[in-house]
Amino acid sequence: MRLNDRPRRLRRNRLIRELVSEHGFDIKHLIQPYFVTDGSGVREEIKGLSGIYRESVDQLTRTLAEDRALGIDKVMLFGVTERKDTEAATSRDEKNPVVRAVGELKQKFGEDLFVCADVCLCAYTDTGHCGVTVDGEIDNDRSVEALTDMALALSRAGCDCVAPSDMMDGRIGSIRKALETEGLVNTVIMAYTAKYASTYYGPFREAAKSAPGKGDRKGYQMDYRNRTEALRELRLDEEEGADIVMVKPALAYLDVIADFKRRSRLPVAAYNVSGEYAAVKLSAQAGLVDEGAMVFENLTAITRAGASIILTYHLRDILKNEWHYA
Ligand code: PBG
Ligand code: ZN
């Protein structure tokens, strides 16, 4: 054959492939999630999320010292508590394990650790819903007030970045306004902008003890049949003062990530969620796939779609096992 063009020429060996590779993710753009709980001396592995723990503040500080040595310097904190009520009081008071953790971590690690915290009520409401229930319904505006108070409590404790994951209308604007009013001008808002009602959150809800007792989250999280609607949420979060916009989950929503990348001038983040992590872990544990290779393929796909920031439970394993592009 006399071919004019042979694409395989650029795939011949590792160095050529490296030279022409178009995309790759950067470890420095990854954020590791942690679950913080009440008490002291607590460190329990989460069923369904092997390698991920629920830890009390003292333990978390120790874990972070080790993880910092591995190379982790950007974290996302989630609260887990039994103190739940109708008003989600623990989300904003001094007993909130995340507020306490933020204070400790910033005192210990200062500028050497970038601390993000999830802002949502589901770990603190007795219903397990992300908003406050009034007369049997999730009251949007009442929920936004509570979420704003929670974001303020975190920011006052020194949190570098607050990440509202509740999907109530107007929460980004309300939080931004409150932060500005208090002079907390350096707090980054990473908005869970297009957060879909997803089966992929299964292991997380077990981890955070935040599964809704009754009903589902379809009244506030997005319907996975919708793509254009994500652009409406994007416009709102941009107008309301978000610094970073997020798509969640990641792997089944690469089209939405690509839309955000094209339409927005803000950094785009993607959340490689608990169900995506568990799928990889379980396949690897069953001996069906090479875990490191699958993690690299997944994180590269998310990057290729347009995300420059990825929240992923895999970060610690990548560093520990020194996984790399093969
Ligand atoms: C809280 C929240 C959830 C996740 C992040 N923040 C759960 C949910 O909305 O049900 C999911 C993260 C994951 O699955 O890894 N609203
Ligand atoms: Zn929630």
Coordinates of C-alpha atoms in Angstrom, one line a residue, residues 37-270:
T37 CA -17.0 13.4 62.6
D38 CA -17.6 14.1 66.3
G39 CA -15.6 12.8 69.2
S40 CA -11.9 12.1 69.4
G41 CA -9.7 9.2 68.4
V42 CA -12.2 8.1 65.8
R43 CA -10.9 6.7 62.5
E44 CA -13.2 4.2 60.8
E45 CA -13.0 3.0 57.2
I46 CA -16.1 3.7 55.2
K47 CA -18.0 0.6 54.0
G48 CA -18.2 0.9 50.2
L49 CA -15.4 3.4 50.0
S50 CA -12.3 1.3 50.8
G51 CA -9.3 3.5 51.7
I52 CA -11.6 6.4 52.8
Y53 CA -12.2 7.1 56.5
R54 CA -14.5 8.9 58.8
E55 CA -12.2 10.7 61.3
S56 CA -12.6 13.0 64.3
V57 CA -10.8 16.3 64.2
D58 CA -7.7 15.1 66.1
Q59 CA -7.2 12.1 63.8
L60 CA -7.8 14.2 60.7
T61 CA -5.0 16.5 61.7
R62 CA -2.7 13.5 62.0
T63 CA -3.8 12.0 58.7
L64 CA -3.3 15.4 57.0
A65 CA 0.3 15.6 58.3
E66 CA 1.0 12.2 56.6
D67 CA -1.0 13.2 53.5
R68 CA 0.9 16.5 53.2
A69 CA 4.1 14.5 53.1
L70 CA 2.7 12.5 50.2
G71 CA 2.0 15.6 48.3
I72 CA -1.7 16.4 49.1
D73 CA -2.2 20.1 49.7
K74 CA -5.8 20.7 48.6
V75 CA -8.7 19.1 50.5
M76 CA -12.5 19.1 50.6
L77 CA -14.2 18.4 54.0
F78 CA -17.6 16.8 54.7
G79 CA -19.3 16.7 58.1
V80 CA -20.8 13.5 59.6
T81 CA -22.7 13.8 62.8
E82 CA -25.6 12.3 64.8
R83 CA -26.7 15.8 65.9
K84 CA -29.5 16.3 63.5
D85 CA -32.7 18.3 63.8
T86 CA -35.4 20.1 61.7
E87 CA -33.4 23.3 61.4
A88 CA -30.0 21.7 60.8
A89 CA -28.6 23.7 63.7
T90 CA -25.3 21.8 63.8
S91 CA -24.5 23.0 60.3
R92 CA -23.7 26.5 61.6
D93 CA -22.9 26.1 65.3
E94 CA -19.5 25.6 67.1
K95 CA -20.2 21.9 67.4
N96 CA -20.0 21.4 63.7
P97 CA -17.0 19.1 63.2
V98 CA -16.1 20.7 59.9
V99 CA -15.9 24.2 61.4
R100 CA -13.7 22.8 64.1
A101 CA -11.5 21.0 61.6
V102 CA -11.1 24.1 59.5
G103 CA -9.9 26.0 62.5
E104 CA -7.4 23.3 63.5
L105 CA -6.1 22.7 60.0
K106 CA -5.6 26.3 59.2
Q107 CA -3.8 26.9 62.5
K108 CA -1.5 24.0 61.9
F109 CA -0.9 24.2 58.2
G110 CA -1.7 27.8 57.3
E111 CA -1.1 28.7 53.7
D112 CA 0.4 25.3 53.0
L113 CA -3.0 23.7 52.9
F114 CA -6.0 24.8 50.7
V115 CA -9.1 23.9 52.6
C116 CA -12.5 23.6 50.9
A117 CA -15.7 22.7 52.7
D118 CA -18.9 21.3 51.4
V119 CA -21.9 23.6 52.2
C120 CA -25.1 21.6 52.5
L121 CA -27.6 20.7 55.2
C122 CA -28.2 17.0 54.5
A123 CA -25.7 15.8 57.1
Y124 CA -27.5 18.0 59.7
T125 CA -31.2 17.7 59.0
D126 CA -33.3 15.0 60.6
T127 CA -34.9 14.4 57.2
G128 CA -31.6 13.9 55.5
H129 CA -32.6 16.5 52.9
C130 CA -30.3 19.2 51.6
G131 CA -32.8 21.9 52.7
V132 CA -35.0 22.8 55.6
T133 CA -38.5 21.2 55.5
V134 CA -41.5 23.5 56.3
D135 CA -45.0 22.0 56.1
G136 CA -43.8 18.9 54.4
E137 CA -41.9 20.9 51.7
I138 CA -38.3 21.9 51.2
D139 CA -38.4 25.7 51.8
N140 CA -35.9 27.2 49.3
D141 CA -35.5 30.6 50.9
R142 CA -35.3 29.3 54.5
S143 CA -32.7 26.8 53.3
V144 CA -30.7 29.5 51.6
E145 CA -30.6 31.5 55.0
A146 CA -29.3 28.4 56.8
L147 CA -26.7 27.6 54.0
T148 CA -25.5 31.2 54.1
D149 CA -25.0 31.0 57.9
M150 CA -23.1 27.8 57.4
A151 CA -20.8 29.3 54.8
L152 CA -20.2 32.3 57.0
A153 CA -19.3 30.0 60.0
L154 CA -16.8 28.2 57.8
S155 CA -15.3 31.3 56.3
R156 CA -14.9 32.9 59.7
A157 CA -13.0 29.8 60.8
G158 CA -10.6 30.4 58.0
C159 CA -11.9 28.2 55.3
D160 CA -10.3 29.0 51.9
C161 CA -13.2 27.8 49.8
V162 CA -16.8 27.1 50.4
A163 CA -18.6 24.7 48.1
P164 CA -22.4 24.8 48.2
S165 CA -23.8 21.5 47.0
D166 CA -27.4 21.9 47.9
M167 CA -28.9 23.2 44.6
M168 CA -31.2 25.7 46.2
D169 CA -32.0 28.7 44.0
G170 CA -30.1 31.9 44.8
R171 CA -27.7 30.4 47.3
I172 CA -24.5 31.6 45.6
G173 CA -25.7 35.2 45.5
S174 CA -26.8 35.1 49.1
I175 CA -23.5 33.6 50.3
R176 CA -21.5 36.1 48.2
K177 CA -23.4 39.0 49.6
A178 CA -23.0 37.9 53.2
L179 CA -19.2 37.3 52.7
E180 CA -18.8 40.8 51.2
T181 CA -20.8 42.4 54.0
E182 CA -18.6 40.8 56.6
G183 CA -15.4 41.7 54.7
L184 CA -14.6 38.1 54.0
V185 CA -13.5 39.0 50.5
N186 CA -10.9 36.2 50.1
T187 CA -13.2 33.3 50.5
V188 CA -13.5 31.4 47.2
I189 CA -16.9 30.0 46.2
M190 CA -16.7 26.8 44.2
A191 CA -20.3 26.2 43.2
Y192 CA -21.8 22.8 42.6
T193 CA -23.4 24.4 39.5
A194 CA -24.7 21.4 37.6
K195 CA -25.3 18.8 40.2
Y196 CA -27.5 16.0 39.0
A197 CA -29.7 13.7 41.0
S198 CA -27.5 10.7 40.6
T199 CA -27.4 7.0 41.7
Y200 CA -23.6 7.5 41.8
Y201 CA -23.8 9.2 45.2
G202 CA -24.8 5.9 46.9
P203 CA -21.6 5.2 48.8
F204 CA -21.3 8.9 49.9
R205 CA -24.7 8.9 51.6
E206 CA -23.7 5.8 53.6
A207 CA -20.4 7.6 54.5
A208 CA -22.0 10.9 55.5
K209 CA -25.1 9.2 57.0
S210 CA -27.1 11.7 54.9
A211 CA -29.5 9.5 52.9
P212 CA -33.0 11.2 52.8
G213 CA -35.4 9.3 55.0
K214 CA -38.3 9.9 52.7
G215 CA -38.4 10.9 49.0
D216 CA -35.5 11.7 46.8
R217 CA -33.5 14.8 45.8
K218 CA -35.1 15.3 42.4
G219 CA -37.0 18.4 43.6
Y220 CA -33.7 20.3 43.8
Q221 CA -30.9 18.4 42.0
M222 CA -30.9 18.3 38.2
D223 CA -32.6 15.7 36.0
Y224 CA -30.0 13.7 34.1
R225 CA -32.0 14.0 30.9
N226 CA -31.2 17.7 30.8
R227 CA -28.2 19.3 29.2
T228 CA -29.3 22.9 28.2
E229 CA -30.6 23.5 31.7
A230 CA -27.1 23.2 33.0
L231 CA -26.3 26.4 31.1
R232 CA -29.1 28.2 32.9
E233 CA -27.5 27.1 36.2
L234 CA -24.1 28.2 34.9
R235 CA -25.4 31.7 34.0
L236 CA -27.0 32.1 37.4
D237 CA -23.9 31.0 39.4
E238 CA -21.7 33.3 37.3
E239 CA -24.0 36.3 37.8
E240 CA -24.3 35.5 41.5
G241 CA -20.6 35.6 42.1
A242 CA -19.1 32.0 41.9
D243 CA -15.3 31.8 41.4
I244 CA -15.3 28.2 40.2
V245 CA -18.1 26.2 38.6
M246 CA -18.5 22.5 39.0
V247 CA -20.2 19.6 37.2
K248 CA -21.1 16.5 39.2
P249 CA -20.9 13.6 38.8
A250 CA -18.1 13.5 36.2
L251 CA -17.9 10.5 34.0
A252 CA -21.5 10.2 32.9
Y253 CA -21.6 14.0 32.4
L254 CA -18.6 14.7 30.1
D255 CA -20.8 16.6 27.6
V256 CA -21.8 19.0 30.4
I257 CA -18.2 19.5 31.3
A258 CA -17.4 20.3 27.7
D259 CA -20.3 22.8 27.5
F260 CA -19.0 24.6 30.6
K261 CA -15.5 24.7 29.3
R262 CA -16.7 26.3 26.1
R263 CA -19.2 28.7 27.6
S264 CA -17.5 29.9 30.8
R265 CA -14.5 32.1 31.6
L266 CA -14.3 30.6 35.1
P267 CA -12.3 27.5 36.0
V268 CA -14.3 24.3 35.6
A269 CA -14.2 21.6 38.2
A270 CA -15.7 18.1 38.1

